[in-house]
PDB file of C-alpha atoms in Angstrom:
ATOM      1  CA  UNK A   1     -28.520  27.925   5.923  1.00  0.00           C
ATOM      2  CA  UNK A   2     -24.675  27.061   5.286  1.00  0.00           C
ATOM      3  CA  UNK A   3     -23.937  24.303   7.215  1.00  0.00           C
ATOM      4  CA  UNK A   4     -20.755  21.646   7.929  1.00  0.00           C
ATOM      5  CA  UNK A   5     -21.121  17.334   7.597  1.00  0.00           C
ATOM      6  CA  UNK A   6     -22.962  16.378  11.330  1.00  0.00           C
ATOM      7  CA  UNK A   7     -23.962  19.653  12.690  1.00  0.00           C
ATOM      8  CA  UNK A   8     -27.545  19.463  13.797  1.00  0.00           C
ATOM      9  CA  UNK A   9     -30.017  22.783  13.509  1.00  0.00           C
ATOM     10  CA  UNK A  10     -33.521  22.526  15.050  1.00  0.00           C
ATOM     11  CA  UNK A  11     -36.127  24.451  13.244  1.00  0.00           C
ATOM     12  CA  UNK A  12     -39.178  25.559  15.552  1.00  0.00           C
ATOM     13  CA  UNK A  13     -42.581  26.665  14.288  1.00  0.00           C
ATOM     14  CA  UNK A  14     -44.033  29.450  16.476  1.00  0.00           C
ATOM     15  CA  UNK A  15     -47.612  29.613  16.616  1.00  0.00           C
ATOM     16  CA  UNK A  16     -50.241  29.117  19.657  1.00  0.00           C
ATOM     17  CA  UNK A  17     -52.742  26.553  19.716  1.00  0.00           C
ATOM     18  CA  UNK A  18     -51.591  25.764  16.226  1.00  0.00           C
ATOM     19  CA  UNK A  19     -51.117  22.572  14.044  1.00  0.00           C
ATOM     20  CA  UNK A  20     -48.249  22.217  11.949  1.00  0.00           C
ATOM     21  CA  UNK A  21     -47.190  20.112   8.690  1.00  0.00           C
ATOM     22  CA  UNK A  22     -43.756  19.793   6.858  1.00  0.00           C
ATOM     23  CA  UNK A  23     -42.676  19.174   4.357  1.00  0.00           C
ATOM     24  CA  UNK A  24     -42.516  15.279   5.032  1.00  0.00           C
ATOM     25  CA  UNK A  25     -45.311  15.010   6.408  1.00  0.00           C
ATOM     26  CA  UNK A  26     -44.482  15.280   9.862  1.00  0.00           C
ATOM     27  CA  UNK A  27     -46.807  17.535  12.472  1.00  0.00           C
ATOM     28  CA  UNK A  28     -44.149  18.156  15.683  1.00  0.00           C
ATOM     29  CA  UNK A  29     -43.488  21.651  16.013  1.00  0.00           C
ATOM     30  CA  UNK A  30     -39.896  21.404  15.884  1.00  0.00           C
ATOM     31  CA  UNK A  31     -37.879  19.717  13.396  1.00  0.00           C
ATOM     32  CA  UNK A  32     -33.940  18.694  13.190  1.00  0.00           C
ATOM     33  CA  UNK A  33     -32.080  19.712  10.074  1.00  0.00           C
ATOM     34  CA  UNK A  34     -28.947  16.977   9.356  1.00  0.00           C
ATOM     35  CA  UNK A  35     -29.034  16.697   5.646  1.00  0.00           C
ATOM     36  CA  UNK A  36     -29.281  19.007   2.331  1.00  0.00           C
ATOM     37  CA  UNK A  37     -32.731  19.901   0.940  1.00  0.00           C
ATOM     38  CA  UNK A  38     -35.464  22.197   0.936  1.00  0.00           C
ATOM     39  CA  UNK A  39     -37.748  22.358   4.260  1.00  0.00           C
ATOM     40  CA  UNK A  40     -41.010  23.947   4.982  1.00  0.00           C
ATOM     41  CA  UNK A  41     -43.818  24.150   7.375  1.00  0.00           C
ATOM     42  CA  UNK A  42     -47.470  25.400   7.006  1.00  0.00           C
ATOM     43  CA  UNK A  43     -48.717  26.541  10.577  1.00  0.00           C
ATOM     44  CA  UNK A  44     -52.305  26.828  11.045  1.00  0.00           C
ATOM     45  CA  UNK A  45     -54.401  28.072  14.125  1.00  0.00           C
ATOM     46  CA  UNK A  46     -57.882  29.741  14.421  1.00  0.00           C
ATOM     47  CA  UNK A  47     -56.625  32.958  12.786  1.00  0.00           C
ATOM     48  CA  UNK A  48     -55.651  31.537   9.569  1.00  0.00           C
ATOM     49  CA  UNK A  49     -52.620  29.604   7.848  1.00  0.00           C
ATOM     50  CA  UNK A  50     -48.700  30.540   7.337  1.00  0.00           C
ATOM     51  CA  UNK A  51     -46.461  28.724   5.024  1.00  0.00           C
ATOM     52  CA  UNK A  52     -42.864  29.632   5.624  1.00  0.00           C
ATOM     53  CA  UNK A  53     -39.317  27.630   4.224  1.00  0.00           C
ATOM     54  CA  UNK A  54     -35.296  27.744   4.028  1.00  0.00           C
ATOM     55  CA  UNK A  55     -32.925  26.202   2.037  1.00  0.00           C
ATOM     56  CA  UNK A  56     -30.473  24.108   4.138  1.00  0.00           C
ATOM     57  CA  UNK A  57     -26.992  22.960   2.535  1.00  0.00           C
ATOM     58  CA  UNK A  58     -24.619  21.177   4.308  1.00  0.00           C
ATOM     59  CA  UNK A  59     -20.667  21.005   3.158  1.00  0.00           C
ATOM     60  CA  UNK A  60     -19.737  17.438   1.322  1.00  0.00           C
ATOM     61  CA  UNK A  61     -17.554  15.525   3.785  1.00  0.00           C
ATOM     62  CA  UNK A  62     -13.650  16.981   3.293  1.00  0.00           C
ATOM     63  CA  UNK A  63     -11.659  13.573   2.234  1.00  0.00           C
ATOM     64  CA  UNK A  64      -8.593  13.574   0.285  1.00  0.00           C
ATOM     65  CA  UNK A  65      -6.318  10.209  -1.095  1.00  0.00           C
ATOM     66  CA  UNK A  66      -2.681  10.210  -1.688  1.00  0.00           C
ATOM     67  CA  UNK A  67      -3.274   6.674  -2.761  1.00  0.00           C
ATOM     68  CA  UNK A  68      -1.661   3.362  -1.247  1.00  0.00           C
ATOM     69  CA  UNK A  69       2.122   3.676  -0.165  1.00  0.00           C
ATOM     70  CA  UNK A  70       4.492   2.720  -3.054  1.00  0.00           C
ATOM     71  CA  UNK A  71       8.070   2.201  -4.365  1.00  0.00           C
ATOM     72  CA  UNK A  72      10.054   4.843  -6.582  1.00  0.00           C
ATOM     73  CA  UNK A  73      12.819   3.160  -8.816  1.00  0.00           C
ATOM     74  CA  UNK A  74      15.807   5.393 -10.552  1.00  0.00           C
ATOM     75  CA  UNK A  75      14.803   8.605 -12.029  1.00  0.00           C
ATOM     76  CA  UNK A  76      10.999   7.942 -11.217  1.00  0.00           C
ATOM     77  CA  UNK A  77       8.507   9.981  -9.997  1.00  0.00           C
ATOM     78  CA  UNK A  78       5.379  10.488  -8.476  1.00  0.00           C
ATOM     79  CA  UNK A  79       3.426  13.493  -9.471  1.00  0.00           C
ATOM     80  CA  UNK A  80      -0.011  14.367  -6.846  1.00  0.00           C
ATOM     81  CA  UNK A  81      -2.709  16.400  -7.829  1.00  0.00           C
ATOM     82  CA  UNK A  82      -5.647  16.450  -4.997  1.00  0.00           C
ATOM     83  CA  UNK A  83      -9.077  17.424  -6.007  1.00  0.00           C
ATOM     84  CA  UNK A  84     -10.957  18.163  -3.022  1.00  0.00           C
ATOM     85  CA  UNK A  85     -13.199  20.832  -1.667  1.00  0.00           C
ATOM     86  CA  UNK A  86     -10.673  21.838   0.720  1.00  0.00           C
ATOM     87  CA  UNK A  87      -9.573  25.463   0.754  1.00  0.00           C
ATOM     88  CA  UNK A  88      -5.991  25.387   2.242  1.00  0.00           C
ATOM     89  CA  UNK A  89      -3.228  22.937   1.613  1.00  0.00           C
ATOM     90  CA  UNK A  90      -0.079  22.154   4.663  1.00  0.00           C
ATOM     91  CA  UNK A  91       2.308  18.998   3.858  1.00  0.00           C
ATOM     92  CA  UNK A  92       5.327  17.945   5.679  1.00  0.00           C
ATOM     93  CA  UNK A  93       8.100  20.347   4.245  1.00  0.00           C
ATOM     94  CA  UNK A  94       5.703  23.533   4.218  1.00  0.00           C
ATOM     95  CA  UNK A  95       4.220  23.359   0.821  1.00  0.00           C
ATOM     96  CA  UNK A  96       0.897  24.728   0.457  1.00  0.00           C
ATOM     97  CA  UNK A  97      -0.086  23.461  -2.884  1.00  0.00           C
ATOM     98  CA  UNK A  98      -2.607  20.964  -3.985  1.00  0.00           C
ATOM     99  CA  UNK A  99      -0.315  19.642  -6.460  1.00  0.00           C
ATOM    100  CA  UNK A 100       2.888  17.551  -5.229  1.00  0.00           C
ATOM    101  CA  UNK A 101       5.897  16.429  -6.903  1.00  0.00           C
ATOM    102  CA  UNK A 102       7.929  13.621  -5.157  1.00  0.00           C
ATOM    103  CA  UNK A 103      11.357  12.206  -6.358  1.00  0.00           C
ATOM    104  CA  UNK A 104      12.712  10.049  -3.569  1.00  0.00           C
ATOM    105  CA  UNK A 105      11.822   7.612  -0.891  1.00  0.00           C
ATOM    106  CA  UNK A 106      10.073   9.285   2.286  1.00  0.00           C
ATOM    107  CA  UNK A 107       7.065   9.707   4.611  1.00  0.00           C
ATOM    108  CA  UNK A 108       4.942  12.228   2.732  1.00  0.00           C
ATOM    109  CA  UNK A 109       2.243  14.078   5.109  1.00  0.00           C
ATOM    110  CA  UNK A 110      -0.855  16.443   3.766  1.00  0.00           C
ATOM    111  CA  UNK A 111      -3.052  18.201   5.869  1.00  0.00           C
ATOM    112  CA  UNK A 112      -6.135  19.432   4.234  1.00  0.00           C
ATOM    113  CA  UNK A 113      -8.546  21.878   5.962  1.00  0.00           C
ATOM    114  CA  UNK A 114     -11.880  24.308   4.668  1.00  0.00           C
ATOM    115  CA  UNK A 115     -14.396  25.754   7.360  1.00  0.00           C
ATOM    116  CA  UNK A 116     -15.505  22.483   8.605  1.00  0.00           C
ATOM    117  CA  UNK A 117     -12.734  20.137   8.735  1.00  0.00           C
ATOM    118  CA  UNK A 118      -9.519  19.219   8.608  1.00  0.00           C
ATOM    119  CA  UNK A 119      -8.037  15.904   7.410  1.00  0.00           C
ATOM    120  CA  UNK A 120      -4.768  14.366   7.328  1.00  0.00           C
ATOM    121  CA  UNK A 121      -3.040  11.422   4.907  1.00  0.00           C
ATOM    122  CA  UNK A 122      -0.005   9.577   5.204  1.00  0.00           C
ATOM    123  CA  UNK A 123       1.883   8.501   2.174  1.00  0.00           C
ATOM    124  CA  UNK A 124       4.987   6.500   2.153  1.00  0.00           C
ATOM    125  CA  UNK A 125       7.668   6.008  -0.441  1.00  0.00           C
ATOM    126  CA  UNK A 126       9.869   3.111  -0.269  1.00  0.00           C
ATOM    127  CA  UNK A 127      13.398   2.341  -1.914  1.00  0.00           C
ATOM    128  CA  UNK A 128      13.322   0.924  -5.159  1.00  0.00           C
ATOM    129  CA  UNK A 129      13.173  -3.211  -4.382  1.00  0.00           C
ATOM    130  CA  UNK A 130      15.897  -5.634  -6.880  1.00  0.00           C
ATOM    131  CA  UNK A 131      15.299  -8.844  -5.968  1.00  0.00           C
ATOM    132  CA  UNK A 132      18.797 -11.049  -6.156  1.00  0.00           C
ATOM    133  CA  UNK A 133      19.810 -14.162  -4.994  1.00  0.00           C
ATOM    134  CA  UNK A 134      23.489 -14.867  -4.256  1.00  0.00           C
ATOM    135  CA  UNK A 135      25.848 -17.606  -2.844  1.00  0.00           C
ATOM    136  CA  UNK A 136      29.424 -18.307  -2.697  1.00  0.00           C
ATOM    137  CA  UNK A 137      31.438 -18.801  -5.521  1.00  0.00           C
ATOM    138  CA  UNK A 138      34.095 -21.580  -3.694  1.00  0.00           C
ATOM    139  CA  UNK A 139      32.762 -23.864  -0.797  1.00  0.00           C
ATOM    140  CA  UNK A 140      34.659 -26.827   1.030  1.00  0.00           C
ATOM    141  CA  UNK A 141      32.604 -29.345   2.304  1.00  0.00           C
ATOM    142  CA  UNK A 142      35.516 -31.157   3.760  1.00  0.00           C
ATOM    143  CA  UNK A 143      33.775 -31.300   7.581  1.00  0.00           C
ATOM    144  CA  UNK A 144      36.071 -28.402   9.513  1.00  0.00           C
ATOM    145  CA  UNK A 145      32.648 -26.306  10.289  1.00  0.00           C
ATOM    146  CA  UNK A 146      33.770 -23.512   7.705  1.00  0.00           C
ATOM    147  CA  UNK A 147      31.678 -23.287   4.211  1.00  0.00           C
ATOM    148  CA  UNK A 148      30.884 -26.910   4.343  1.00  0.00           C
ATOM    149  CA  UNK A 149      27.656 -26.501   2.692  1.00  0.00           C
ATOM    150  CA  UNK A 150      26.833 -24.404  -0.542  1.00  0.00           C
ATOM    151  CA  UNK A 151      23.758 -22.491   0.366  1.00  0.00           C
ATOM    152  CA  UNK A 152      21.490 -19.584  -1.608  1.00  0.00           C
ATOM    153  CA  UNK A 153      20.742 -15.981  -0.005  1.00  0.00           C
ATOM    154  CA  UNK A 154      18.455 -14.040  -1.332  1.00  0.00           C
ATOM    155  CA  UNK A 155      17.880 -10.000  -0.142  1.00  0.00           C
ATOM    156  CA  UNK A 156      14.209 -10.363  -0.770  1.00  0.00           C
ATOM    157  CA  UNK A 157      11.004 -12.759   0.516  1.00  0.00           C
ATOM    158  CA  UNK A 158      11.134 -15.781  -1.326  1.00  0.00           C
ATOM    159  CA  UNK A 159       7.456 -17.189  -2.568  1.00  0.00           C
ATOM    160  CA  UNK A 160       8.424 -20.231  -4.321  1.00  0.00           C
ATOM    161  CA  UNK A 161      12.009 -21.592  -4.744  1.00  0.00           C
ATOM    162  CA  UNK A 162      13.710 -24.064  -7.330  1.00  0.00           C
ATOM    163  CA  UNK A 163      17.312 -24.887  -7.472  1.00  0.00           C
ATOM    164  CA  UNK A 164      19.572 -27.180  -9.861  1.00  0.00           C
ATOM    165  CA  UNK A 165      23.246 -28.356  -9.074  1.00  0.00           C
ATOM    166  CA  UNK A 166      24.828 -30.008 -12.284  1.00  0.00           C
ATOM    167  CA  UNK A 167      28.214 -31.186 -13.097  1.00  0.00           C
ATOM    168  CA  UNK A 168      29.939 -30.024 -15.908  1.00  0.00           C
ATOM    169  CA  UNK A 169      29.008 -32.047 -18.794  1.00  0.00           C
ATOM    170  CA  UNK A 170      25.298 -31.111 -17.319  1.00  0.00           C
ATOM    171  CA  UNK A 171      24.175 -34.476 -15.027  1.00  0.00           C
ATOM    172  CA  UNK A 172      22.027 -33.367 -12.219  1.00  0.00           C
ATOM    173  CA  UNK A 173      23.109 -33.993  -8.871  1.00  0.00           C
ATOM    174  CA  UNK A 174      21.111 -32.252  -6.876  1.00  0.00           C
ATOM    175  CA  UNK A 175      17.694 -29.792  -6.468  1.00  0.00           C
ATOM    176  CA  UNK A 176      15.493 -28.438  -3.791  1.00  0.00           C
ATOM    177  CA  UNK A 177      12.651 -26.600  -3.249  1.00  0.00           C
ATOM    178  CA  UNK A 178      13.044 -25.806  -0.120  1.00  0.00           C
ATOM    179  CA  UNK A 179      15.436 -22.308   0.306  1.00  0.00           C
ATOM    180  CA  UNK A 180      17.154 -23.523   3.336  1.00  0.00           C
ATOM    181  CA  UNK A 181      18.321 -26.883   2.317  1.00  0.00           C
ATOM    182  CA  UNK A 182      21.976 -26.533   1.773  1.00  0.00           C
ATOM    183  CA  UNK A 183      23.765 -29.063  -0.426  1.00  0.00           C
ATOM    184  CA  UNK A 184      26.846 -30.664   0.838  1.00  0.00           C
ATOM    185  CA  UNK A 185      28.764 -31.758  -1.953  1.00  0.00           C
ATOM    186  CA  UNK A 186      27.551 -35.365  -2.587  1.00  0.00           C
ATOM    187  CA  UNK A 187      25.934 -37.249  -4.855  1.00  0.00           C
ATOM    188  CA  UNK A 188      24.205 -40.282  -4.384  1.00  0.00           C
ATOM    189  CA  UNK A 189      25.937 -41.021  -0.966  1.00  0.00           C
ATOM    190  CA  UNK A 190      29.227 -40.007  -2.435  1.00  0.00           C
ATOM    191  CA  UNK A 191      31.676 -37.375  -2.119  1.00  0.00           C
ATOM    192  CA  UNK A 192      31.832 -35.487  -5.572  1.00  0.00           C
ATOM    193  CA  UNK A 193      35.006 -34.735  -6.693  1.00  0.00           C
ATOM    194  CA  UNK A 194      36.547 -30.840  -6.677  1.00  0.00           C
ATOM    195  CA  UNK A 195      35.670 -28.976  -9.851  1.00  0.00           C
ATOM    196  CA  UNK A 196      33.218 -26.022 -11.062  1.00  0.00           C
ATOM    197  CA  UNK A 197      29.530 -26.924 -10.899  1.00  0.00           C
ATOM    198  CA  UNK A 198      26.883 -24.904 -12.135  1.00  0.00           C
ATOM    199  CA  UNK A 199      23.556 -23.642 -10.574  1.00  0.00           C
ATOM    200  CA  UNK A 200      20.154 -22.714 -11.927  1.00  0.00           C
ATOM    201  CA  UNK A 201      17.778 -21.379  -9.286  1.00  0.00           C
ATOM    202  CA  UNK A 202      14.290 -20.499 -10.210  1.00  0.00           C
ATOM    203  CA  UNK A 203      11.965 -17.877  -8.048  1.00  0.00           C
ATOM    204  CA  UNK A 204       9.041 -16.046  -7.481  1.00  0.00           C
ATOM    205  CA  UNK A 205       9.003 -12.834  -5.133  1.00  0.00           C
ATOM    206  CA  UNK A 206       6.874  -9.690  -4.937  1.00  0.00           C
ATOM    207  CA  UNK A 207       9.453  -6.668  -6.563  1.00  0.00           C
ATOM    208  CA  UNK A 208       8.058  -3.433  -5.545  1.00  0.00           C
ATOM    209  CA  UNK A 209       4.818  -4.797  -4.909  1.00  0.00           C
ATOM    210  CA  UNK A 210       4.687  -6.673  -7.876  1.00  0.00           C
ATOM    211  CA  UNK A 211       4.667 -10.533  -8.048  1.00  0.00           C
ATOM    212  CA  UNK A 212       7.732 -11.489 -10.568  1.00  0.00           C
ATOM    213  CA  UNK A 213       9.484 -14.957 -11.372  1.00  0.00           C
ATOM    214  CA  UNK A 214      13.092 -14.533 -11.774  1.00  0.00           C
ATOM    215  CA  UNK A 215      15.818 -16.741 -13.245  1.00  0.00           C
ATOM    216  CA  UNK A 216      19.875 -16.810 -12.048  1.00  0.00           C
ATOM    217  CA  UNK A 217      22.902 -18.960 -13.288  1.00  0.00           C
ATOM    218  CA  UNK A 218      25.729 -19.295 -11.911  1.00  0.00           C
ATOM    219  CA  UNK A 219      28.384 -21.313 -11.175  1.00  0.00           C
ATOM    220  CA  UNK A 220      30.351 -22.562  -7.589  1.00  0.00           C
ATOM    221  CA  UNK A 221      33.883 -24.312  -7.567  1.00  0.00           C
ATOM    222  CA  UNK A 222      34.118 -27.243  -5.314  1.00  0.00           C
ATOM    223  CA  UNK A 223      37.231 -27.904  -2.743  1.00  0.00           C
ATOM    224  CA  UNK A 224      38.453 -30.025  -0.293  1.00  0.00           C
TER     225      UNK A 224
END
């Protein structure tokens, strides 16, 4: 007997006025196949005894894994091979091959099928991720409302933050660890005078799923 993962088969020993023993032991005179193996039953009565068995194997649950969704930077890519006990092979763009190439960002779909079943997994490629942090190169805090305050943008999440404002024979006027505190162009209560200041800014963000600590200098020239 041939069969697929769940199906049920109930195996009934004819015989009148008869006891009956399996192979486990048990006496009923049916018994429910859900499992490989090897069954039998000996069926006795007042005419004599009978032995009779089968063979029952039952298809390995169809599963296939295209893995956990993932990024794809520059000339990267991603070669699948599935090794399953599926007979026929269907993804998204018609390919019927176990083996998949992909070279760019996308929703990748396989359906996977063989007399019993038929499974489907989801795969999805994103863009390349380059964390970078960025602010303006001039900013005026003269208190008009426009660019008053230097402040740091970054194009990613942000797990830990550290900047550094010097002046340029390299005092520090002012740090933060906090990404949205903005500095305003004083120091110690006092307006600091136009010129080029430099910046240091520290970070940690996940890049492409990967946790990463970056550095960036730069430099911002102050006006009123």
């Amino acid at each position: 007997l041939y069969a697929c993962p769940g199906e049920e088969f109930i195996l009934v020993a004819d015989g009148e006025e008869a006891s009956y023993l399996w192979q486990d032991n048990s006496t009923e005179p049916t018994y429910t196949l859900t499992q490989t193996g090897d069954y039998s039953v000996t069926v006795t009565n007042a005419c004599g005894v009978a032995t009779d068995g089968m063979r029952a194997e039952y298809q390995a649950p169809l599963q296939i894994d295209l893995g956990l969704d993932t990024f794809l930077c520059g000339e990267e890519v991603l070669n699948i091979s599935i090794n399953s006990n599926a007979i026929g092979y269907l993804w998204q763009d018609g390919s019927t091959l176990p083996n998949y190439t992909i070279r760019e960002p996308g929703t990748y779909i396989l359906e996977a099928f063989n007399e019993c079943q038929t499974v489907i997994d989801t795969l999805v490629i994103k863009p390349c991720q380059i964390c970078d942090m960025r602010a303006p190169n001039i900013f005026s805090p003269n208190a008009d409302g426009k660019n008053d305050r230097l402040q740091f943008f970054a194009n990613c999440e942000i797990l830990s933050f550290e900047l550094k404002i010097f002046s340029r024979w390299g005092d520090l006027l002012f740090e933060s660890r906090d990404p949205s505190q903005t500095w305003d162009g004083n120091f110690r209560g006092e307006a600091s005078p136009v010129g080029v200041y430099v910046w240091v800014v520290a970070w940690e963000t996940l890049e492409n799923g990967i946790p990463k600590s970056l550095t960036q200098t730069g430099n911002v020239t102050l006006i009123r």
